Amino acid sequence: MGHLINLVEPRTTNRGLQLLVFWDPHFGGQRSSEWLPPEKGEEIGNHKMRVSAKTSGQQPITACLLGAAFFGSLGSSFIYGYNLSVVNAPALYIKAFYNTTWTERYGQPLAVETSTLLWSVTVSVFSIGGLLGALSVSIILRVLGRKGTLLVNNGFALLATLLLTLGERAKSFEMLIIGRLVIGVNAGIALSALPMYLGEITPRHVRGSIGQFNSILICLGVFTGQVLGLPELLGQETTWIYMFAFLALPAMLQLCVLPFFPESPRYLLIERRDEAGAEKAFQRFLGKKDVSQELEEVHAEAQTQGNQQTASMLQLLRSPAVRWQLITIIISMACYQLCGLNAIWYYTNGILQEAGFAENLLPYITLSTGGIETLAAIISGLVIERIGRKPLLIFGFSAMAVFFSLLTVFLNLQDTVSWMPYLSYICILAVIASFCSGPGGIPFILTGELFEQSYRPAAFMIAGIVNWLSNFAVGLLFPFIQEKLQSFTFLVFVVVCVLGSIYLYVVLPETKNKTFMDISQSFAKINKIPAPPIEHEMEQVLSCKPFINGKVQDVAKMESSF
């Protein structure tokens, strides 16, 4: 009578062979292996992979994981999004405050050129602060961890709130400018620490959906800033400072709640060597007691890195093993800022005025932009695990290119047809929705997925630098581009979106439901990393244990959630 021999693990090598490792329960758990061509190995291994995917997909999302994602994002990406829109509504009142303060201080009114300069500095210093935050985040993450960095970062938010709120009472426009710089530092740290935290605490089958909390809360922050800026709420001459005071609320909520959630288990195990802490963190995030396989996987990742310490930015730039991952992140993050979304806001009010809407109605109509942003980000979070990162990114950039092209046509016909401004505004909403469907959040998810633990802080540091430099470049160069090209300005962004889509289609592998090690291995060929000797690969695979604590593990359960 025959007996069952379980397939434990298929492993494809760079030589095209597939190592199949078997475990025979009738002979003392002995392991055997066989090298097969990939098509044969895949045929045998497919059943195990299907069972694994089914098991992984059935694992529920815990309240602990959702709570950590929400409150982590609330005190981080929400504040960033809020600060993107908070200065728009009170802009006239802030400029009037600058003029009044200057007159009282120097006995003469503020010159037009000086007023423009002060306002430009107030707006753009946010990006400079973001760059400073991105430059410092790697060191802070190494010392304080992911959750610790998020908590300490609230100190910058609260300091900025004090400066921005008390600046008018102190009759100091310098306090507002410094406050914008400090809140920029907060944003620069948050946009690196939060995606890293979310990526490391989340099982791989929902890593994209949980990662999109970052994008959703950014959009919700923008929308909240637009709502609070309405004249009926805080968008008045006597109440605009309270729009800045509101910043303290999400920061305080995160400070009060996030300490009760665990630190990243990967950080605890790989960087702190705290196995007991990592086990407890896994148990809470996954909602199960037996997390031995998750611990084994993280141990395996640590073993592949050997004794390598957390890499510096220079080491990351020099490493051939992650060259194309780094290029991919740089291009994705540059396209995130250079794809033209920031330029859209320049035209929105003008198009609405051309359509015949009264000026006092414009703040209410532009709320639709924030609503569309938030809705598109939520939908993206719901479908990302079904569709994948790569299709959503390519679709988003390609759709933006199409609607930018149509917007260029409609803007040039705006004076000839009375209803053309309505089509232009529909294109604006379509561009915003296309951006938030993929390009608005996935680059941050990819930065965490494409790198293993030792490279991840430096990768986020480089991604942050590219992000904020690109943001600053758009703010600096767009007025000149717009002056020269007028309504044809958007054709520049069409080129950026098309080139970005082509690169992602050619280079980026799909990362959906893959472990960090699998993703790194998928870049091995393009990075021209030589395959290790077959004997070494066989020894590494056979070192995996099919039983934990003396108990035989079911084949489906052998697969880690991470």
PDB file of N, CA, C and O in Angstrom, residues 75-76 79-80 82-84 86 122 125-127 129-130 153-161 163-164 176-190 244 247-248 251 468:
ATOM      1  N   GLY A  75      -1.830  60.315  12.414  1.00  0.00           N
ATOM      2  CA  GLY A  75      -0.853  61.277  12.926  1.00  0.00           C
ATOM      3  C   GLY A  75       0.314  61.502  11.997  1.00  0.00           C
ATOM      4  O   GLY A  75       1.281  62.180  12.373  1.00  0.00           O
ATOM      5  N   SER A  76       0.243  60.976  10.770  1.00  0.00           N
ATOM      6  CA  SER A  76       1.372  61.086   9.838  1.00  0.00           C
ATOM      7  C   SER A  76       0.909  61.592   8.472  1.00  0.00           C
ATOM      8  O   SER A  76       1.008  62.779   8.181  1.00  0.00           O
ATOM      9  N   ILE A  79      -1.761  64.423   8.436  1.00  0.00           N
ATOM     10  CA  ILE A  79      -1.203  65.759   8.703  1.00  0.00           C
ATOM     11  C   ILE A  79      -0.517  66.312   7.457  1.00  0.00           C
ATOM     12  O   ILE A  79      -0.644  67.499   7.134  1.00  0.00           O
ATOM     13  N   TYR A  80       0.187  65.435   6.730  1.00  0.00           N
ATOM     14  CA  TYR A  80       0.834  65.862   5.472  1.00  0.00           C
ATOM     15  C   TYR A  80      -0.223  66.357   4.485  1.00  0.00           C
ATOM     16  O   TYR A  80      -0.086  67.448   3.905  1.00  0.00           O
ATOM     17  N   TYR A  82      -3.273  67.393   5.048  1.00  0.00           N
ATOM     18  CA  TYR A  82      -3.924  68.599   5.562  1.00  0.00           C
ATOM     19  C   TYR A  82      -3.084  69.836   5.273  1.00  0.00           C
ATOM     20  O   TYR A  82      -3.623  70.889   4.906  1.00  0.00           O
ATOM     21  N   ASN A  83      -1.771  69.703   5.399  1.00  0.00           N
ATOM     22  CA  ASN A  83      -0.898  70.862   5.165  1.00  0.00           C
ATOM     23  C   ASN A  83      -0.725  71.204   3.691  1.00  0.00           C
ATOM     24  O   ASN A  83      -0.227  72.285   3.373  1.00  0.00           O
ATOM     25  N   LEU A  84      -1.120  70.301   2.805  1.00  0.00           N
ATOM     26  CA  LEU A  84      -1.105  70.628   1.384  1.00  0.00           C
ATOM     27  C   LEU A  84      -2.208  71.620   1.025  1.00  0.00           C
ATOM     28  O   LEU A  84      -2.062  72.404   0.079  1.00  0.00           O
ATOM     29  N   VAL A  86      -4.169  73.461   3.635  1.00  0.00           N
ATOM     30  CA  VAL A  86      -4.594  74.354   4.711  1.00  0.00           C
ATOM     31  C   VAL A  86      -4.289  75.827   4.435  1.00  0.00           C
ATOM     32  O   VAL A  86      -5.001  76.712   4.941  1.00  0.00           O
ATOM     33  N   THR A 122       6.779  81.177   2.384  1.00  0.00           N
ATOM     34  CA  THR A 122       5.853  80.487   3.293  1.00  0.00           C
ATOM     35  C   THR A 122       5.364  79.169   2.693  1.00  0.00           C
ATOM     36  O   THR A 122       5.266  78.151   3.386  1.00  0.00           O
ATOM     37  N   VAL A 125       8.781  76.676   1.743  1.00  0.00           N
ATOM     38  CA  VAL A 125       9.629  76.209   2.848  1.00  0.00           C
ATOM     39  C   VAL A 125       9.133  74.868   3.387  1.00  0.00           C
ATOM     40  O   VAL A 125       9.890  74.121   4.014  1.00  0.00           O
ATOM     41  N   PHE A 126       7.880  74.538   3.123  1.00  0.00           N
ATOM     42  CA  PHE A 126       7.332  73.236   3.500  1.00  0.00           C
ATOM     43  C   PHE A 126       8.118  72.107   2.826  1.00  0.00           C
ATOM     44  O   PHE A 126       8.434  71.083   3.451  1.00  0.00           O
ATOM     45  N   SER A 127       8.458  72.288   1.548  1.00  0.00           N
ATOM     46  CA  SER A 127       9.239  71.277   0.822  1.00  0.00           C
ATOM     47  C   SER A 127      10.659  71.180   1.361  1.00  0.00           C
ATOM     48  O   SER A 127      11.230  70.083   1.422  1.00  0.00           O
ATOM     49  N   GLY A 129      11.571  71.749   4.458  1.00  0.00           N
ATOM     50  CA  GLY A 129      11.439  70.986   5.696  1.00  0.00           C
ATOM     51  C   GLY A 129      11.274  69.502   5.415  1.00  0.00           C
ATOM     52  O   GLY A 129      11.861  68.657   6.110  1.00  0.00           O
ATOM     53  N   GLY A 130      10.488  69.162   4.395  1.00  0.00           N
ATOM     54  CA  GLY A 130      10.313  67.764   4.016  1.00  0.00           C
ATOM     55  C   GLY A 130      11.622  67.115   3.626  1.00  0.00           C
ATOM     56  O   GLY A 130      11.894  65.959   3.991  1.00  0.00           O
ATOM     57  N   ASN A 153       7.914  61.875  16.105  1.00  0.00           N
ATOM     58  CA  ASN A 153       7.629  62.835  15.040  1.00  0.00           C
ATOM     59  C   ASN A 153       6.467  63.751  15.395  1.00  0.00           C
ATOM     60  O   ASN A 153       6.362  64.869  14.873  1.00  0.00           O
ATOM     61  N   ASN A 154       5.588  63.303  16.294  1.00  0.00           N
ATOM     62  CA  ASN A 154       4.489  64.174  16.722  1.00  0.00           C
ATOM     63  C   ASN A 154       4.983  65.414  17.455  1.00  0.00           C
ATOM     64  O   ASN A 154       4.279  66.426  17.517  1.00  0.00           O
ATOM     65  N   GLY A 155       6.194  65.330  18.009  1.00  0.00           N
ATOM     66  CA  GLY A 155       6.777  66.511  18.646  1.00  0.00           C
ATOM     67  C   GLY A 155       6.951  67.647  17.655  1.00  0.00           C
ATOM     68  O   GLY A 155       6.697  68.824  17.981  1.00  0.00           O
ATOM     69  N   PHE A 156       7.361  67.310  16.420  1.00  0.00           N
ATOM     70  CA  PHE A 156       7.490  68.342  15.385  1.00  0.00           C
ATOM     71  C   PHE A 156       6.124  68.924  15.032  1.00  0.00           C
ATOM     72  O   PHE A 156       5.987  70.137  14.813  1.00  0.00           O
ATOM     73  N   ALA A 157       5.102  68.067  14.971  1.00  0.00           N
ATOM     74  CA  ALA A 157       3.756  68.547  14.638  1.00  0.00           C
ATOM     75  C   ALA A 157       3.236  69.509  15.707  1.00  0.00           C
ATOM     76  O   ALA A 157       2.644  70.554  15.392  1.00  0.00           O
ATOM     77  N   LEU A 158       3.447  69.165  16.975  1.00  0.00           N
ATOM     78  CA  LEU A 158       2.950  70.024  18.059  1.00  0.00           C
ATOM     79  C   LEU A 158       3.725  71.338  18.138  1.00  0.00           C
ATOM     80  O   LEU A 158       3.142  72.406  18.395  1.00  0.00           O
ATOM     81  N   LEU A 159       5.046  71.271  17.908  1.00  0.00           N
ATOM     82  CA  LEU A 159       5.844  72.505  17.881  1.00  0.00           C
ATOM     83  C   LEU A 159       5.393  73.415  16.752  1.00  0.00           C
ATOM     84  O   LEU A 159       5.238  74.637  16.931  1.00  0.00           O
ATOM     85  N   ALA A 160       5.160  72.821  15.573  1.00  0.00           N
ATOM     86  CA  ALA A 160       4.701  73.608  14.421  1.00  0.00           C
ATOM     87  C   ALA A 160       3.333  74.232  14.709  1.00  0.00           C
ATOM     88  O   ALA A 160       3.068  75.388  14.335  1.00  0.00           O
ATOM     89  N   THR A 161       2.461  73.480  15.381  1.00  0.00           N
ATOM     90  CA  THR A 161       1.133  74.007  15.723  1.00  0.00           C
ATOM     91  C   THR A 161       1.241  75.252  16.590  1.00  0.00           C
ATOM     92  O   THR A 161       0.546  76.261  16.355  1.00  0.00           O
ATOM     93  N   LEU A 163       3.808  77.357  16.795  1.00  0.00           N
ATOM     94  CA  LEU A 163       4.379  78.460  16.005  1.00  0.00           C
ATOM     95  C   LEU A 163       3.343  79.062  15.060  1.00  0.00           C
ATOM     96  O   LEU A 163       3.223  80.293  14.951  1.00  0.00           O
ATOM     97  N   LEU A 164       2.600  78.203  14.377  1.00  0.00           N
ATOM     98  CA  LEU A 164       1.631  78.675  13.391  1.00  0.00           C
ATOM     99  C   LEU A 164       0.433  79.355  14.056  1.00  0.00           C
ATOM    100  O   LEU A 164      -0.118  80.325  13.519  1.00  0.00           O
ATOM    101  N   LEU A 176       5.309  82.012  11.501  1.00  0.00           N
ATOM    102  CA  LEU A 176       4.548  81.224  10.533  1.00  0.00           C
ATOM    103  C   LEU A 176       5.477  80.500   9.563  1.00  0.00           C
ATOM    104  O   LEU A 176       5.268  79.323   9.234  1.00  0.00           O
ATOM    105  N   ILE A 177       6.513  81.223   9.106  1.00  0.00           N
ATOM    106  CA  ILE A 177       7.445  80.617   8.154  1.00  0.00           C
ATOM    107  C   ILE A 177       8.211  79.469   8.811  1.00  0.00           C
ATOM    108  O   ILE A 177       8.370  78.386   8.232  1.00  0.00           O
ATOM    109  N   ILE A 178       8.673  79.686  10.053  1.00  0.00           N
ATOM    110  CA  ILE A 178       9.400  78.619  10.767  1.00  0.00           C
ATOM    111  C   ILE A 178       8.460  77.449  11.054  1.00  0.00           C
ATOM    112  O   ILE A 178       8.852  76.282  10.962  1.00  0.00           O
ATOM    113  N   GLY A 179       7.200  77.776  11.389  1.00  0.00           N
ATOM    114  CA  GLY A 179       6.216  76.720  11.632  1.00  0.00           C
ATOM    115  C   GLY A 179       5.996  75.851  10.407  1.00  0.00           C
ATOM    116  O   GLY A 179       5.887  74.623  10.504  1.00  0.00           O
ATOM    117  N   ARG A 180       5.944  76.481   9.224  1.00  0.00           N
ATOM    118  CA  ARG A 180       5.801  75.708   7.981  1.00  0.00           C
ATOM    119  C   ARG A 180       7.042  74.846   7.727  1.00  0.00           C
ATOM    120  O   ARG A 180       6.932  73.716   7.221  1.00  0.00           O
ATOM    121  N   LEU A 181       8.207  75.334   8.090  1.00  0.00           N
ATOM    122  CA  LEU A 181       9.433  74.542   7.941  1.00  0.00           C
ATOM    123  C   LEU A 181       9.393  73.322   8.859  1.00  0.00           C
ATOM    124  O   LEU A 181       9.703  72.202   8.427  1.00  0.00           O
ATOM    125  N   VAL A 182       8.966  73.529  10.109  1.00  0.00           N
ATOM    126  CA  VAL A 182       8.942  72.434  11.083  1.00  0.00           C
ATOM    127  C   VAL A 182       7.902  71.379  10.696  1.00  0.00           C
ATOM    128  O   VAL A 182       8.162  70.172  10.788  1.00  0.00           O
ATOM    129  N   ILE A 183       6.730  71.812  10.227  1.00  0.00           N
ATOM    130  CA  ILE A 183       5.710  70.828   9.827  1.00  0.00           C
ATOM    131  C   ILE A 183       6.158  70.102   8.562  1.00  0.00           C
ATOM    132  O   ILE A 183       5.760  68.952   8.312  1.00  0.00           O
ATOM    133  N   GLY A 184       7.009  70.742   7.768  1.00  0.00           N
ATOM    134  CA  GLY A 184       7.605  70.062   6.619  1.00  0.00           C
ATOM    135  C   GLY A 184       8.538  68.946   7.055  1.00  0.00           C
ATOM    136  O   GLY A 184       8.557  67.859   6.463  1.00  0.00           O
ATOM    137  N   VAL A 185       9.322  69.192   8.111  1.00  0.00           N
ATOM    138  CA  VAL A 185      10.187  68.139   8.673  1.00  0.00           C
ATOM    139  C   VAL A 185       9.332  66.963   9.131  1.00  0.00           C
ATOM    140  O   VAL A 185       9.665  65.794   8.887  1.00  0.00           O
ATOM    141  N   ASN A 186       8.218  67.272   9.786  1.00  0.00           N
ATOM    142  CA  ASN A 186       7.287  66.228  10.223  1.00  0.00           C
ATOM    143  C   ASN A 186       6.809  65.385   9.038  1.00  0.00           C
ATOM    144  O   ASN A 186       6.785  64.147   9.105  1.00  0.00           O
ATOM    145  N   ALA A 187       6.460  66.049   7.936  1.00  0.00           N
ATOM    146  CA  ALA A 187       5.966  65.330   6.752  1.00  0.00           C
ATOM    147  C   ALA A 187       7.066  64.479   6.123  1.00  0.00           C
ATOM    148  O   ALA A 187       6.812  63.350   5.694  1.00  0.00           O
ATOM    149  N   GLY A 188       8.286  65.013   6.078  1.00  0.00           N
ATOM    150  CA  GLY A 188       9.393  64.263   5.489  1.00  0.00           C
ATOM    151  C   GLY A 188       9.679  62.979   6.246  1.00  0.00           C
ATOM    152  O   GLY A 188       9.973  61.933   5.637  1.00  0.00           O
ATOM    153  N   ILE A 189       9.606  63.030   7.565  1.00  0.00           N
ATOM    154  CA  ILE A 189       9.820  61.826   8.386  1.00  0.00           C
ATOM    155  C   ILE A 189       8.640  60.874   8.240  1.00  0.00           C
ATOM    156  O   ILE A 189       8.808  59.663   8.080  1.00  0.00           O
ATOM    157  N   ALA A 190       7.424  61.423   8.278  1.00  0.00           N
ATOM    158  CA  ALA A 190       6.215  60.587   8.248  1.00  0.00           C
ATOM    159  C   ALA A 190       6.103  59.787   6.964  1.00  0.00           C
ATOM    160  O   ALA A 190       5.734  58.605   6.986  1.00  0.00           O
ATOM    161  N   PHE A 244      -4.794  76.146  11.774  1.00  0.00           N
ATOM    162  CA  PHE A 244      -3.483  75.617  12.143  1.00  0.00           C
ATOM    163  C   PHE A 244      -3.544  74.921  13.505  1.00  0.00           C
ATOM    164  O   PHE A 244      -2.847  73.929  13.732  1.00  0.00           O
ATOM    165  N   LEU A 247      -4.165  71.109  13.749  1.00  0.00           N
ATOM    166  CA  LEU A 247      -3.073  70.151  13.556  1.00  0.00           C
ATOM    167  C   LEU A 247      -2.764  69.357  14.821  1.00  0.00           C
ATOM    168  O   LEU A 247      -2.295  68.211  14.746  1.00  0.00           O
ATOM    169  N   ALA A 248      -3.018  69.956  15.975  1.00  0.00           N
ATOM    170  CA  ALA A 248      -2.690  69.279  17.237  1.00  0.00           C
ATOM    171  C   ALA A 248      -3.576  68.057  17.478  1.00  0.00           C
ATOM    172  O   ALA A 248      -3.160  67.118  18.166  1.00  0.00           O
ATOM    173  N   ALA A 251      -2.266  64.711  15.891  1.00  0.00           N
ATOM    174  CA  ALA A 251      -0.990  64.402  16.551  1.00  0.00           C
ATOM    175  C   ALA A 251      -1.216  63.871  17.960  1.00  0.00           C
ATOM    176  O   ALA A 251      -0.598  62.883  18.380  1.00  0.00           O
ATOM    177  N   TRP A 468      10.929  65.041  -2.397  1.00  0.00           N
ATOM    178  CA  TRP A 468      10.878  66.446  -2.000  1.00  0.00           C
ATOM    179  C   TRP A 468      11.639  67.352  -2.963  1.00  0.00           C
ATOM    180  O   TRP A 468      11.217  68.492  -3.193  1.00  0.00           O
TER     181      TRP A 468
END
